[in-house]
């Protein structure tokens, strides 16, 4: 952020746009592409994940033809639900696959909801609510068999585990940088499968998406051929300064290492929690789980506060209790100490 401040201070004598700012967005996009398992030129920075999703939604005309169904799940983030819900006004039909236990969603039920009327299957890779992780391959396989597209919200998994955008052949990924990617706020991203990019023309657009933005030409819009066609207006430069170092650190540490550390620690945390007789609100099976562990407590916000007083920093979500998310920079000792403090407080 100090580097931003300096560039801003020098701005009149040295045009920061010409020297670096214009390139920052695609540089951040390419860092993200590597972290997501995609190739360079597959990620466009967005103001936040909600805009990334809205950009995708604006690519479709739900009112023409019969392919207007969106399949989502009950464990998705509210933005996902609000944005698709709003598309009903434009002719979309939404099918929300339910969760029996509030923790998991059956893959068979997601797969069964996909048919020849499905336009997009849009769901969280890892749920913010329970840390439940969906079976990506099974969903992509079924969706593509019916010519439907798949969008994964990877906000809760990117930077915490290996993602394989290219290998999975997933069509879209959305997310943001303030969680496992260790970045500042106000920076989202949208991955679009390279082979798909050229066929999409988002109605949520702006001058930066134009093939020749500095011609300032009148309409009609000529979308750029690159992933920049999914941009809107001026990139949020301070946000990019706040995310690039985190992305570099995550790449340096490596998502494979991050996940290995996470698996050891979260398995230990869960064993500890179950020994204490606490209610686990995340899947027990490591192959169905992201990097967070949800543990039920009666008054989540009060417990978050009491833990913070003891320098244990977690958050909570309504109905599920505490959300504990050890990252690579924690130590095993810290994680053990955190759980012992929680036991003391409970
Ligand atoms: C899974 C998930 N999706 C989306 C969001 C919202 O992202 P944004 O605020 O960037 O729109 C969050 C934020 O907490 C999230 O956890």
PDB file of C-alpha atoms and ligand atoms in Angstrom, residues 48-50 77 128 153 155-156 179, ligand 1:
ATOM      1  CA  UNK A  48     -15.679  -8.489  -6.397  1.00  0.00           C
ATOM      2  CA  UNK A  49     -17.012 -12.033  -6.814  1.00  0.00           C
ATOM      3  CA  UNK A  50     -20.620 -10.848  -6.993  1.00  0.00           C
ATOM      4  CA  UNK A  77     -23.229 -17.918  -0.669  1.00  0.00           C
ATOM      5  CA  UNK A 128     -18.859 -20.928   3.178  1.00  0.00           C
ATOM      6  CA  UNK A 153     -17.568 -20.234  -6.730  1.00  0.00           C
ATOM      7  CA  UNK A 155     -13.873 -18.164  -2.950  1.00  0.00           C
ATOM      8  CA  UNK A 156     -13.477 -20.684  -0.132  1.00  0.00           C
ATOM      9  CA  UNK A 179      -9.530 -15.195   2.336  1.00  0.00           C
TER      10      UNK A 179
HETATM   11  C1  LIG B   1     -18.240 -18.512  -1.148  1.00  0.00           C
HETATM   12  C2  LIG B   1     -18.324 -17.014  -1.281  1.00  0.00           C
HETATM   13  N1  LIG B   1     -18.809 -16.483  -2.413  1.00  0.00           N
HETATM   14  C3  LIG B   1     -18.915 -15.152  -2.568  1.00  0.00           C
HETATM   15  C4  LIG B   1     -18.552 -14.285  -1.563  1.00  0.00           C
HETATM   16  C5  LIG B   1     -18.761 -12.822  -1.752  1.00  0.00           C
HETATM   17  O1  LIG B   1     -17.807 -12.261  -2.483  1.00  0.00           O
HETATM   18  P1  LIG B   1     -17.793 -10.720  -2.874  1.00  0.00           P
HETATM   19  O2  LIG B   1     -17.990  -9.947  -1.620  1.00  0.00           O
HETATM   20  O3  LIG B   1     -16.432 -10.538  -3.465  1.00  0.00           O
HETATM   21  O4  LIG B   1     -18.888 -10.496  -3.850  1.00  0.00           O
HETATM   22  C6  LIG B   1     -18.008 -14.786  -0.387  1.00  0.00           C
HETATM   23  C7  LIG B   1     -17.561 -13.844   0.632  1.00  0.00           C
HETATM   24  O5  LIG B   1     -17.479 -14.035   1.778  1.00  0.00           O
HETATM   25  C8  LIG B   1     -17.916 -16.197  -0.233  1.00  0.00           C
HETATM   26  O6  LIG B   1     -17.465 -16.741   0.903  1.00  0.00           O
END
